[in-house]
Amino acid sequence: VCPKDMWIASASTVVEGPLEGLNVKEIADRELGPALAMLQPAERYFVEVVPRHEPTSNGFAERTFVTSSDDATSHVESAMDEVASIYYRIMGTWPEALMRRN
């Protein structure tokens, strides 16, 4: 994925609560400061601020099941868990693949 002697790293955070007069990026920079310091020297890095949305109901009444926005994890485990939860709410049983995973 990258040349020899180079690495790809990912650092993420979730900004919640009062902003203390700062904007979201300033708080994220403050929270990620120690991690980013460990990644120096960095040839380049990218910053993205993305709002997180969550469904307002469990979907039973509407028969409409909605997932949350992607979260700060760099893998798909939390997304897979959420899809399994929706499957359970619709089918009444956990997906077979999830049963094999645990």
PDB file of N, CA and C in Angstrom:
ATOM      1  N   VAL A   1       0.818  -1.188   0.000  1.00  0.00           N
ATOM      2  CA  VAL A   1       0.000   0.000   0.000  1.00  0.00           C
ATOM      3  C   VAL A   1       0.862   1.253   0.000  1.00  0.00           C
ATOM      4  N   CYS A   2       2.045   1.175   0.584  1.00  0.00           N
ATOM      5  CA  CYS A   2       2.930   2.335   0.572  1.00  0.00           C
ATOM      6  C   CYS A   2       4.379   1.857   0.385  1.00  0.00           C
ATOM      7  N   PRO A   3       5.270   2.754  -0.017  1.00  0.00           N
ATOM      8  CA  PRO A   3       6.662   2.367  -0.249  1.00  0.00           C
ATOM      9  C   PRO A   3       7.355   1.904   1.034  1.00  0.00           C
ATOM     10  N   LYS A   4       8.459   1.169   0.851  1.00  0.00           N
ATOM     11  CA  LYS A   4       9.264   0.704   1.978  1.00  0.00           C
ATOM     12  C   LYS A   4       9.709   1.900   2.824  1.00  0.00           C
ATOM     13  N   ASP A   5       9.749   1.689   4.122  1.00  0.00           N
ATOM     14  CA  ASP A   5      10.153   2.716   5.100  1.00  0.00           C
ATOM     15  C   ASP A   5       9.172   3.877   5.205  1.00  0.00           C
ATOM     16  N   MET A   6       7.957   3.675   4.730  1.00  0.00           N
ATOM     17  CA  MET A   6       6.889   4.656   4.926  1.00  0.00           C
ATOM     18  C   MET A   6       5.721   3.923   5.549  1.00  0.00           C
ATOM     19  N   TRP A   7       4.868   4.638   6.284  1.00  0.00           N
ATOM     20  CA  TRP A   7       3.740   4.032   6.960  1.00  0.00           C
ATOM     21  C   TRP A   7       2.501   4.869   6.728  1.00  0.00           C
ATOM     22  N   ILE A   8       1.384   4.206   6.808  1.00  0.00           N
ATOM     23  CA  ILE A   8       0.089   4.892   6.788  1.00  0.00           C
ATOM     24  C   ILE A   8      -0.486   4.739   8.186  1.00  0.00           C
ATOM     25  N   ALA A   9      -0.895   5.845   8.769  1.00  0.00           N
ATOM     26  CA  ALA A   9      -1.462   5.819  10.119  1.00  0.00           C
ATOM     27  C   ALA A   9      -2.792   6.547  10.114  1.00  0.00           C
ATOM     28  N   SER A  10      -3.621   6.198  11.059  1.00  0.00           N
ATOM     29  CA  SER A  10      -4.924   6.833  11.199  1.00  0.00           C
ATOM     30  C   SER A  10      -5.135   7.201  12.657  1.00  0.00           C
ATOM     31  N   ALA A  11      -5.597   8.405  12.899  1.00  0.00           N
ATOM     32  CA  ALA A  11      -5.946   8.847  14.249  1.00  0.00           C
ATOM     33  C   ALA A  11      -7.296   9.538  14.150  1.00  0.00           C
ATOM     34  N   SER A  12      -8.180   9.258  15.101  1.00  0.00           N
ATOM     35  CA  SER A  12      -9.510   9.861  15.031  1.00  0.00           C
ATOM     36  C   SER A  12     -10.021  10.151  16.429  1.00  0.00           C
ATOM     37  N   THR A  13     -10.999  11.028  16.488  1.00  0.00           N
ATOM     38  CA  THR A  13     -11.630  11.377  17.749  1.00  0.00           C
ATOM     39  C   THR A  13     -13.086  11.741  17.485  1.00  0.00           C
ATOM     40  N   VAL A  14     -13.867  11.754  18.534  1.00  0.00           N
ATOM     41  CA  VAL A  14     -15.252  12.200  18.464  1.00  0.00           C
ATOM     42  C   VAL A  14     -15.374  13.402  19.391  1.00  0.00           C
ATOM     43  N   VAL A  15     -15.836  14.517  18.853  1.00  0.00           N
ATOM     44  CA  VAL A  15     -16.005  15.733  19.643  1.00  0.00           C
ATOM     45  C   VAL A  15     -17.432  15.765  20.155  1.00  0.00           C
ATOM     46  N   GLU A  16     -17.577  15.776  21.481  1.00  0.00           N
ATOM     47  CA  GLU A  16     -18.896  15.811  22.108  1.00  0.00           C
ATOM     48  C   GLU A  16     -18.887  16.850  23.219  1.00  0.00           C
ATOM     49  N   GLY A  17     -20.062  17.285  23.586  1.00  0.00           N
ATOM     50  CA  GLY A  17     -20.191  18.174  24.732  1.00  0.00           C
ATOM     51  C   GLY A  17     -19.914  19.628  24.395  1.00  0.00           C
ATOM     52  N   PRO A  18     -19.715  20.445  25.438  1.00  0.00           N
ATOM     53  CA  PRO A  18     -19.507  21.879  25.223  1.00  0.00           C
ATOM     54  C   PRO A  18     -18.203  22.142  24.464  1.00  0.00           C
ATOM     55  N   LEU A  19     -18.241  23.153  23.623  1.00  0.00           N
ATOM     56  CA  LEU A  19     -17.087  23.476  22.790  1.00  0.00           C
ATOM     57  C   LEU A  19     -16.109  24.444  23.448  1.00  0.00           C
ATOM     58  N   GLU A  20     -16.453  24.971  24.609  1.00  0.00           N
ATOM     59  CA  GLU A  20     -15.564  25.854  25.370  1.00  0.00           C
ATOM     60  C   GLU A  20     -15.046  27.023  24.529  1.00  0.00           C
ATOM     61  N   GLY A  21     -15.883  27.549  23.632  1.00  0.00           N
ATOM     62  CA  GLY A  21     -15.492  28.694  22.808  1.00  0.00           C
ATOM     63  C   GLY A  21     -14.620  28.330  21.615  1.00  0.00           C
ATOM     64  N   LEU A  22     -14.318  27.056  21.429  1.00  0.00           N
ATOM     65  CA  LEU A  22     -13.497  26.619  20.302  1.00  0.00           C
ATOM     66  C   LEU A  22     -14.394  26.031  19.219  1.00  0.00           C
ATOM     67  N   ASN A  23     -13.862  25.932  18.000  1.00  0.00           N
ATOM     68  CA  ASN A  23     -14.637  25.228  16.980  1.00  0.00           C
ATOM     69  C   ASN A  23     -14.264  23.748  17.018  1.00  0.00           C
ATOM     70  N   VAL A  24     -15.016  22.936  16.318  1.00  0.00           N
ATOM     71  CA  VAL A  24     -14.839  21.485  16.366  1.00  0.00           C
ATOM     72  C   VAL A  24     -13.428  21.082  15.941  1.00  0.00           C
ATOM     73  N   LYS A  25     -12.886  21.704  14.892  1.00  0.00           N
ATOM     74  CA  LYS A  25     -11.546  21.355  14.430  1.00  0.00           C
ATOM     75  C   LYS A  25     -10.494  21.685  15.487  1.00  0.00           C
ATOM     76  N   GLU A  26     -10.637  22.812  16.174  1.00  0.00           N
ATOM     77  CA  GLU A  26      -9.677  23.177  17.223  1.00  0.00           C
ATOM     78  C   GLU A  26      -9.691  22.167  18.367  1.00  0.00           C
ATOM     79  N   ILE A  27     -10.870  21.692  18.733  1.00  0.00           N
ATOM     80  CA  ILE A  27     -10.961  20.684  19.797  1.00  0.00           C
ATOM     81  C   ILE A  27     -10.358  19.363  19.326  1.00  0.00           C
ATOM     82  N   ALA A  28     -10.668  18.970  18.097  1.00  0.00           N
ATOM     83  CA  ALA A  28     -10.099  17.731  17.556  1.00  0.00           C
ATOM     84  C   ALA A  28      -8.576  17.821  17.499  1.00  0.00           C
ATOM     85  N   ASP A  29      -8.047  18.951  17.061  1.00  0.00           N
ATOM     86  CA  ASP A  29      -6.589  19.136  17.019  1.00  0.00           C
ATOM     87  C   ASP A  29      -5.988  18.999  18.414  1.00  0.00           C
ATOM     88  N   ARG A  30      -6.648  19.570  19.407  1.00  0.00           N
ATOM     89  CA  ARG A  30      -6.154  19.484  20.788  1.00  0.00           C
ATOM     90  C   ARG A  30      -6.178  18.040  21.274  1.00  0.00           C
ATOM     91  N   GLU A  31      -7.269  17.335  21.017  1.00  0.00           N
ATOM     92  CA  GLU A  31      -7.390  15.950  21.478  1.00  0.00           C
ATOM     93  C   GLU A  31      -6.431  15.013  20.750  1.00  0.00           C
ATOM     94  N   LEU A  32      -6.194  15.278  19.476  1.00  0.00           N
ATOM     95  CA  LEU A  32      -5.322  14.410  18.686  1.00  0.00           C
ATOM     96  C   LEU A  32      -3.852  14.808  18.765  1.00  0.00           C
ATOM     97  N   GLY A  33      -3.554  15.930  19.400  1.00  0.00           N
ATOM     98  CA  GLY A  33      -2.181  16.434  19.482  1.00  0.00           C
ATOM     99  C   GLY A  33      -1.157  15.385  19.898  1.00  0.00           C
ATOM    100  N   PRO A  34      -1.363  14.662  21.009  1.00  0.00           N
ATOM    101  CA  PRO A  34      -0.380  13.651  21.422  1.00  0.00           C
ATOM    102  C   PRO A  34      -0.183  12.543  20.380  1.00  0.00           C
ATOM    103  N   ALA A  35      -1.265  12.103  19.747  1.00  0.00           N
ATOM    104  CA  ALA A  35      -1.144  11.052  18.729  1.00  0.00           C
ATOM    105  C   ALA A  35      -0.413  11.579  17.505  1.00  0.00           C
ATOM    106  N   LEU A  36      -0.752  12.789  17.067  1.00  0.00           N
ATOM    107  CA  LEU A  36      -0.099  13.350  15.888  1.00  0.00           C
ATOM    108  C   LEU A  36       1.374  13.606  16.152  1.00  0.00           C
ATOM    109  N   ALA A  37       1.735  13.972  17.383  1.00  0.00           N
ATOM    110  CA  ALA A  37       3.143  14.183  17.727  1.00  0.00           C
ATOM    111  C   ALA A  37       3.942  12.892  17.568  1.00  0.00           C
ATOM    112  N   MET A  38       3.315  11.764  17.887  1.00  0.00           N
ATOM    113  CA  MET A  38       3.988  10.474  17.756  1.00  0.00           C
ATOM    114  C   MET A  38       4.183  10.085  16.288  1.00  0.00           C
ATOM    115  N   LEU A  39       3.411  10.673  15.401  1.00  0.00           N
ATOM    116  CA  LEU A  39       3.484  10.326  13.981  1.00  0.00           C
ATOM    117  C   LEU A  39       4.446  11.213  13.202  1.00  0.00           C
ATOM    118  N   GLN A  40       5.178  12.074  13.890  1.00  0.00           N
ATOM    119  CA  GLN A  40       6.120  12.978  13.214  1.00  0.00           C
ATOM    120  C   GLN A  40       7.439  12.267  12.965  1.00  0.00           C
ATOM    121  N   PRO A  41       8.164  12.576  11.909  1.00  0.00           N
ATOM    122  CA  PRO A  41       7.781  13.551  10.887  1.00  0.00           C
ATOM    123  C   PRO A  41       6.775  12.949   9.913  1.00  0.00           C
ATOM    124  N   ALA A  42       5.780  13.720   9.570  1.00  0.00           N
ATOM    125  CA  ALA A  42       4.756  13.266   8.625  1.00  0.00           C
ATOM    126  C   ALA A  42       4.952  13.990   7.302  1.00  0.00           C
ATOM    127  N   GLU A  43       4.940  13.230   6.236  1.00  0.00           N
ATOM    128  CA  GLU A  43       5.067  13.839   4.913  1.00  0.00           C
ATOM    129  C   GLU A  43       3.829  14.658   4.592  1.00  0.00           C
ATOM    130  N   ARG A  44       2.659  14.104   4.947  1.00  0.00           N
ATOM    131  CA  ARG A  44       1.411  14.845   4.770  1.00  0.00           C
ATOM    132  C   ARG A  44       0.331  14.192   5.626  1.00  0.00           C
ATOM    133  N   TYR A  45      -0.694  14.955   5.924  1.00  0.00           N
ATOM    134  CA  TYR A  45      -1.836  14.392   6.621  1.00  0.00           C
ATOM    135  C   TYR A  45      -3.094  15.104   6.171  1.00  0.00           C
ATOM    136  N   PHE A  46      -4.210  14.445   6.370  1.00  0.00           N
ATOM    137  CA  PHE A  46      -5.499  14.958   5.930  1.00  0.00           C
ATOM    138  C   PHE A  46      -6.411  15.057   7.137  1.00  0.00           C
ATOM    139  N   VAL A  47      -7.221  16.087   7.174  1.00  0.00           N
ATOM    140  CA  VAL A  47      -8.161  16.304   8.268  1.00  0.00           C
ATOM    141  C   VAL A  47      -9.556  16.409   7.675  1.00  0.00           C
ATOM    142  N   GLU A  48     -10.484  15.715   8.309  1.00  0.00           N
ATOM    143  CA  GLU A  48     -11.867  15.793   7.864  1.00  0.00           C
ATOM    144  C   GLU A  48     -12.763  15.851   9.099  1.00  0.00           C
ATOM    145  N   VAL A  49     -13.651  16.795   9.132  1.00  0.00           N
ATOM    146  CA  VAL A  49     -14.641  16.899  10.200  1.00  0.00           C
ATOM    147  C   VAL A  49     -15.980  16.483   9.609  1.00  0.00           C
ATOM    148  N   VAL A  50     -16.575  15.450  10.211  1.00  0.00           N
ATOM    149  CA  VAL A  50     -17.818  14.894   9.679  1.00  0.00           C
ATOM    150  C   VAL A  50     -18.846  14.821  10.800  1.00  0.00           C
ATOM    151  N   PRO A  51     -20.018  15.397  10.615  1.00  0.00           N
ATOM    152  CA  PRO A  51     -21.050  15.273  11.645  1.00  0.00           C
ATOM    153  C   PRO A  51     -21.541  13.830  11.743  1.00  0.00           C
ATOM    154  N   ARG A  52     -21.870  13.423  12.939  1.00  0.00           N
ATOM    155  CA  ARG A  52     -22.377  12.056  13.161  1.00  0.00           C
ATOM    156  C   ARG A  52     -23.878  12.138  13.410  1.00  0.00           C
ATOM    157  N   HIS A  53     -24.629  11.311  12.705  1.00  0.00           N
ATOM    158  CA  HIS A  53     -26.082  11.278  12.845  1.00  0.00           C
ATOM    159  C   HIS A  53     -26.508   9.903  13.336  1.00  0.00           C
ATOM    160  N   GLU A  54     -27.548   9.866  14.144  1.00  0.00           N
ATOM    161  CA  GLU A  54     -28.092   8.608  14.651  1.00  0.00           C
ATOM    162  C   GLU A  54     -29.599   8.593  14.433  1.00  0.00           C
ATOM    163  N   PRO A  55     -30.167   7.414  14.221  1.00  0.00           N
ATOM    164  CA  PRO A  55     -31.631   7.347  14.034  1.00  0.00           C
ATOM    165  C   PRO A  55     -32.359   7.787  15.300  1.00  0.00           C
ATOM    166  N   THR A  56     -33.553   8.305  15.117  1.00  0.00           N
ATOM    167  CA  THR A  56     -34.332   8.795  16.260  1.00  0.00           C
ATOM    168  C   THR A  56     -35.229   7.728  16.867  1.00  0.00           C
ATOM    169  N   SER A  57     -35.326   6.568  16.205  1.00  0.00           N
ATOM    170  CA  SER A  57     -36.134   5.483  16.764  1.00  0.00           C
ATOM    171  C   SER A  57     -35.501   4.146  16.390  1.00  0.00           C
ATOM    172  N   ASN A  58     -36.016   3.071  16.986  1.00  0.00           N
ATOM    173  CA  ASN A  58     -35.472   1.741  16.683  1.00  0.00           C
ATOM    174  C   ASN A  58     -36.039   1.156  15.398  1.00  0.00           C
ATOM    175  N   GLY A  59     -37.019   1.803  14.796  1.00  0.00           N
ATOM    176  CA  GLY A  59     -37.550   1.389  13.501  1.00  0.00           C
ATOM    177  C   GLY A  59     -38.748   0.466  13.543  1.00  0.00           C
ATOM    178  N   PHE A  60     -39.114  -0.061  14.708  1.00  0.00           N
ATOM    179  CA  PHE A  60     -40.227  -1.015  14.777  1.00  0.00           C
ATOM    180  C   PHE A  60     -41.549  -0.390  14.324  1.00  0.00           C
ATOM    181  N   ALA A  61     -41.880   0.780  14.842  1.00  0.00           N
ATOM    182  CA  ALA A  61     -43.172   1.393  14.515  1.00  0.00           C
ATOM    183  C   ALA A  61     -43.266   1.738  13.031  1.00  0.00           C
ATOM    184  N   GLU A  62     -42.196   2.242  12.465  1.00  0.00           N
ATOM    185  CA  GLU A  62     -42.211   2.666  11.073  1.00  0.00           C
ATOM    186  C   GLU A  62     -41.871   1.536  10.109  1.00  0.00           C
ATOM    187  N   ARG A  63     -41.322   0.439  10.652  1.00  0.00           N
ATOM    188  CA  ARG A  63     -40.786  -0.660   9.835  1.00  0.00           C
ATOM    189  C   ARG A  63     -39.728  -0.133   8.862  1.00  0.00           C
ATOM    190  N   THR A  64     -38.990   0.859   9.329  1.00  0.00           N
ATOM    191  CA  THR A  64     -37.894   1.459   8.578  1.00  0.00           C
ATOM    192  C   THR A  64     -36.685   1.465   9.489  1.00  0.00           C
ATOM    193  N   PHE A  65     -35.636   0.774   9.102  1.00  0.00           N
ATOM    194  CA  PHE A  65     -34.461   0.606   9.954  1.00  0.00           C
ATOM    195  C   PHE A  65     -33.300   1.380   9.349  1.00  0.00           C
ATOM    196  N   VAL A  66     -32.780   2.312  10.109  1.00  0.00           N
ATOM    197  CA  VAL A  66     -31.763   3.237   9.626  1.00  0.00           C
ATOM    198  C   VAL A  66     -30.500   3.065  10.458  1.00  0.00           C
ATOM    199  N   THR A  67     -29.351   3.053   9.801  1.00  0.00           N
ATOM    200  CA  THR A  67     -28.081   2.968  10.522  1.00  0.00           C
ATOM    201  C   THR A  67     -27.593   4.359  10.904  1.00  0.00           C
ATOM    202  N   SER A  68     -26.660   4.407  11.824  1.00  0.00           N
ATOM    203  CA  SER A  68     -26.004   5.656  12.197  1.00  0.00           C
ATOM    204  C   SER A  68     -24.990   6.031  11.131  1.00  0.00           C
ATOM    205  N   SER A  69     -24.479   7.256  11.220  1.00  0.00           N
ATOM    206  CA  SER A  69     -23.352   7.644  10.375  1.00  0.00           C
ATOM    207  C   SER A  69     -22.160   6.784  10.755  1.00  0.00           C
ATOM    208  N   ASP A  70     -21.187   6.697   9.855  1.00  0.00           N
ATOM    209  CA  ASP A  70     -19.951   6.000  10.216  1.00  0.00           C
ATOM    210  C   ASP A  70     -19.340   6.666  11.429  1.00  0.00           C
ATOM    211  N   ASP A  71     -18.666   5.887  12.251  1.00  0.00           N
ATOM    212  CA  ASP A  71     -18.031   6.457  13.426  1.00  0.00           C
ATOM    213  C   ASP A  71     -16.532   6.621  13.197  1.00  0.00           C
ATOM    214  N   ALA A  72     -15.829   6.938  14.253  1.00  0.00           N
ATOM    215  CA  ALA A  72     -14.408   7.266  14.139  1.00  0.00           C
ATOM    216  C   ALA A  72     -13.504   6.058  14.021  1.00  0.00           C
ATOM    217  N   THR A  73     -14.045   4.859  14.067  1.00  0.00           N
ATOM    218  CA  THR A  73     -13.182   3.691  13.968  1.00  0.00           C
ATOM    219  C   THR A  73     -12.655   3.556  12.550  1.00  0.00           C
ATOM    220  N   SER A  74     -11.499   2.956  12.424  1.00  0.00           N
ATOM    221  CA  SER A  74     -10.887   2.803  11.107  1.00  0.00           C
ATOM    222  C   SER A  74     -11.116   1.406  10.548  1.00  0.00           C
ATOM    223  N   HIS A  75     -12.046   0.693  11.088  1.00  0.00           N
ATOM    224  CA  HIS A  75     -12.356  -0.645  10.607  1.00  0.00           C
ATOM    225  C   HIS A  75     -13.873  -0.784  10.528  1.00  0.00           C
ATOM    226  N   VAL A  76     -14.338  -1.917  10.083  1.00  0.00           N
ATOM    227  CA  VAL A  76     -15.768  -2.067   9.836  1.00  0.00           C
ATOM    228  C   VAL A  76     -16.511  -2.793  10.950  1.00  0.00           C
ATOM    229  N   GLU A  77     -15.850  -3.095  12.059  1.00  0.00           N
ATOM    230  CA  GLU A  77     -16.502  -3.882  13.114  1.00  0.00           C
ATOM    231  C   GLU A  77     -17.757  -3.203  13.649  1.00  0.00           C
ATOM    232  N   SER A  78     -17.686  -1.905  13.941  1.00  0.00           N
ATOM    233  CA  SER A  78     -18.870  -1.234  14.487  1.00  0.00           C
ATOM    234  C   SER A  78     -19.990  -1.172  13.459  1.00  0.00           C
ATOM    235  N   ALA A  79     -19.655  -0.993  12.181  1.00  0.00           N
ATOM    236  CA  ALA A  79     -20.684  -0.996  11.134  1.00  0.00           C
ATOM    237  C   ALA A  79     -21.314  -2.379  11.019  1.00  0.00           C
ATOM    238  N   MET A  80     -20.499  -3.424  11.102  1.00  0.00           N
ATOM    239  CA  MET A  80     -21.020  -4.784  11.020  1.00  0.00           C
ATOM    240  C   MET A  80     -21.947  -5.073  12.204  1.00  0.00           C
ATOM    241  N   ASP A  81     -21.570  -4.618  13.394  1.00  0.00           N
ATOM    242  CA  ASP A  81     -22.425  -4.818  14.567  1.00  0.00           C
ATOM    243  C   ASP A  81     -23.765  -4.121  14.401  1.00  0.00           C
ATOM    244  N   GLU A  82     -23.745  -2.923  13.810  1.00  0.00           N
ATOM    245  CA  GLU A  82     -24.989  -2.187  13.617  1.00  0.00           C
ATOM    246  C   GLU A  82     -25.894  -2.878  12.595  1.00  0.00           C
ATOM    247  N   VAL A  83     -25.309  -3.392  11.514  1.00  0.00           N
ATOM    248  CA  VAL A  83     -26.089  -4.123  10.519  1.00  0.00           C
ATOM    249  C   VAL A  83     -26.663  -5.391  11.138  1.00  0.00           C
ATOM    250  N   ALA A  84     -25.874  -6.077  11.973  1.00  0.00           N
ATOM    251  CA  ALA A  84     -26.366  -7.280  12.650  1.00  0.00           C
ATOM    252  C   ALA A  84     -27.533  -6.931  13.573  1.00  0.00           C
ATOM    253  N   SER A  85     -27.457  -5.782  14.243  1.00  0.00           N
ATOM    254  CA  SER A  85     -28.543  -5.353  15.115  1.00  0.00           C
ATOM    255  C   SER A  85     -29.827  -5.108  14.323  1.00  0.00           C
ATOM    256  N   ILE A  86     -29.692  -4.481  13.163  1.00  0.00           N
ATOM    257  CA  ILE A  86     -30.868  -4.258  12.312  1.00  0.00           C
ATOM    258  C   ILE A  86     -31.430  -5.600  11.844  1.00  0.00           C
ATOM    259  N   TYR A  87     -30.566  -6.507  11.453  1.00  0.00           N
ATOM    260  CA  TYR A  87     -31.007  -7.845  11.031  1.00  0.00           C
ATOM    261  C   TYR A  87     -31.803  -8.500  12.156  1.00  0.00           C
ATOM    262  N   TYR A  88     -31.280  -8.403  13.387  1.00  0.00           N
ATOM    263  CA  TYR A  88     -31.964  -8.994  14.543  1.00  0.00           C
ATOM    264  C   TYR A  88     -33.338  -8.360  14.749  1.00  0.00           C
ATOM    265  N   ARG A  89     -33.416  -7.032  14.633  1.00  0.00           N
ATOM    266  CA  ARG A  89     -34.704  -6.358  14.831  1.00  0.00           C
ATOM    267  C   ARG A  89     -35.722  -6.755  13.768  1.00  0.00           C
ATOM    268  N   ILE A  90     -35.252  -7.029  12.566  1.00  0.00           N
ATOM    269  CA  ILE A  90     -36.162  -7.418  11.485  1.00  0.00           C
ATOM    270  C   ILE A  90     -36.511  -8.910  11.563  1.00  0.00           C
ATOM    271  N   MET A  91     -35.497  -9.759  11.732  1.00  0.00           N
ATOM    272  CA  MET A  91     -35.682 -11.209  11.619  1.00  0.00           C
ATOM    273  C   MET A  91     -35.942 -11.905  12.965  1.00  0.00           C
ATOM    274  N   GLY A  92     -35.561 -11.265  14.072  1.00  0.00           N
ATOM    275  CA  GLY A  92     -35.772 -11.875  15.379  1.00  0.00           C
ATOM    276  C   GLY A  92     -34.694 -12.874  15.773  1.00  0.00           C
ATOM    277  N   THR A  93     -33.655 -12.979  14.985  1.00  0.00           N
ATOM    278  CA  THR A  93     -32.529 -13.865  15.280  1.00  0.00           C
ATOM    279  C   THR A  93     -31.252 -13.195  14.777  1.00  0.00           C
ATOM    280  N   TRP A  94     -30.118 -13.558  15.381  1.00  0.00           N
ATOM    281  CA  TRP A  94     -28.845 -12.973  14.947  1.00  0.00           C
ATOM    282  C   TRP A  94     -28.381 -13.639  13.664  1.00  0.00           C
ATOM    283  N   PRO A  95     -27.685 -12.891  12.784  1.00  0.00           N
ATOM    284  CA  PRO A  95     -27.190 -13.490  11.540  1.00  0.00           C
ATOM    285  C   PRO A  95     -26.205 -14.625  11.817  1.00  0.00           C
ATOM    286  N   GLU A  96     -26.261 -15.649  11.008  1.00  0.00           N
ATOM    287  CA  GLU A  96     -25.395 -16.823  11.177  1.00  0.00           C
ATOM    288  C   GLU A  96     -23.918 -16.431  11.193  1.00  0.00           C
ATOM    289  N   ALA A  97     -23.510 -15.507  10.333  1.00  0.00           N
ATOM    290  CA  ALA A  97     -22.104 -15.091  10.282  1.00  0.00           C
ATOM    291  C   ALA A  97     -21.657 -14.486  11.604  1.00  0.00           C
ATOM    292  N   LEU A  98     -22.548 -13.767  12.267  1.00  0.00           N
ATOM    293  CA  LEU A  98     -22.201 -13.186  13.566  1.00  0.00           C
ATOM    294  C   LEU A  98     -22.053 -14.266  14.611  1.00  0.00           C
ATOM    295  N   MET A  99     -22.866 -15.283  14.534  1.00  0.00           N
ATOM    296  CA  MET A  99     -22.780 -16.385  15.485  1.00  0.00           C
ATOM    297  C   MET A  99     -21.435 -17.100  15.347  1.00  0.00           C
ATOM    298  N   ARG A 100     -20.946 -17.242  14.134  1.00  0.00           N
ATOM    299  CA  ARG A 100     -19.645 -17.889  13.914  1.00  0.00           C
ATOM    300  C   ARG A 100     -18.515 -17.000  14.409  1.00  0.00           C
ATOM    301  N   ARG A 101     -18.665 -15.677  14.339  1.00  0.00           N
ATOM    302  CA  ARG A 101     -17.620 -14.736  14.754  1.00  0.00           C
ATOM    303  C   ARG A 101     -17.391 -14.798  16.251  1.00  0.00           C
ATOM    304  N   ASN A 102     -18.458 -14.925  17.021  1.00  0.00           N
ATOM    305  CA  ASN A 102     -18.330 -14.960  18.480  1.00  0.00           C
ATOM    306  C   ASN A 102     -18.073 -16.355  18.873  1.00  0.00           C
TER     307      ASN A 102
END
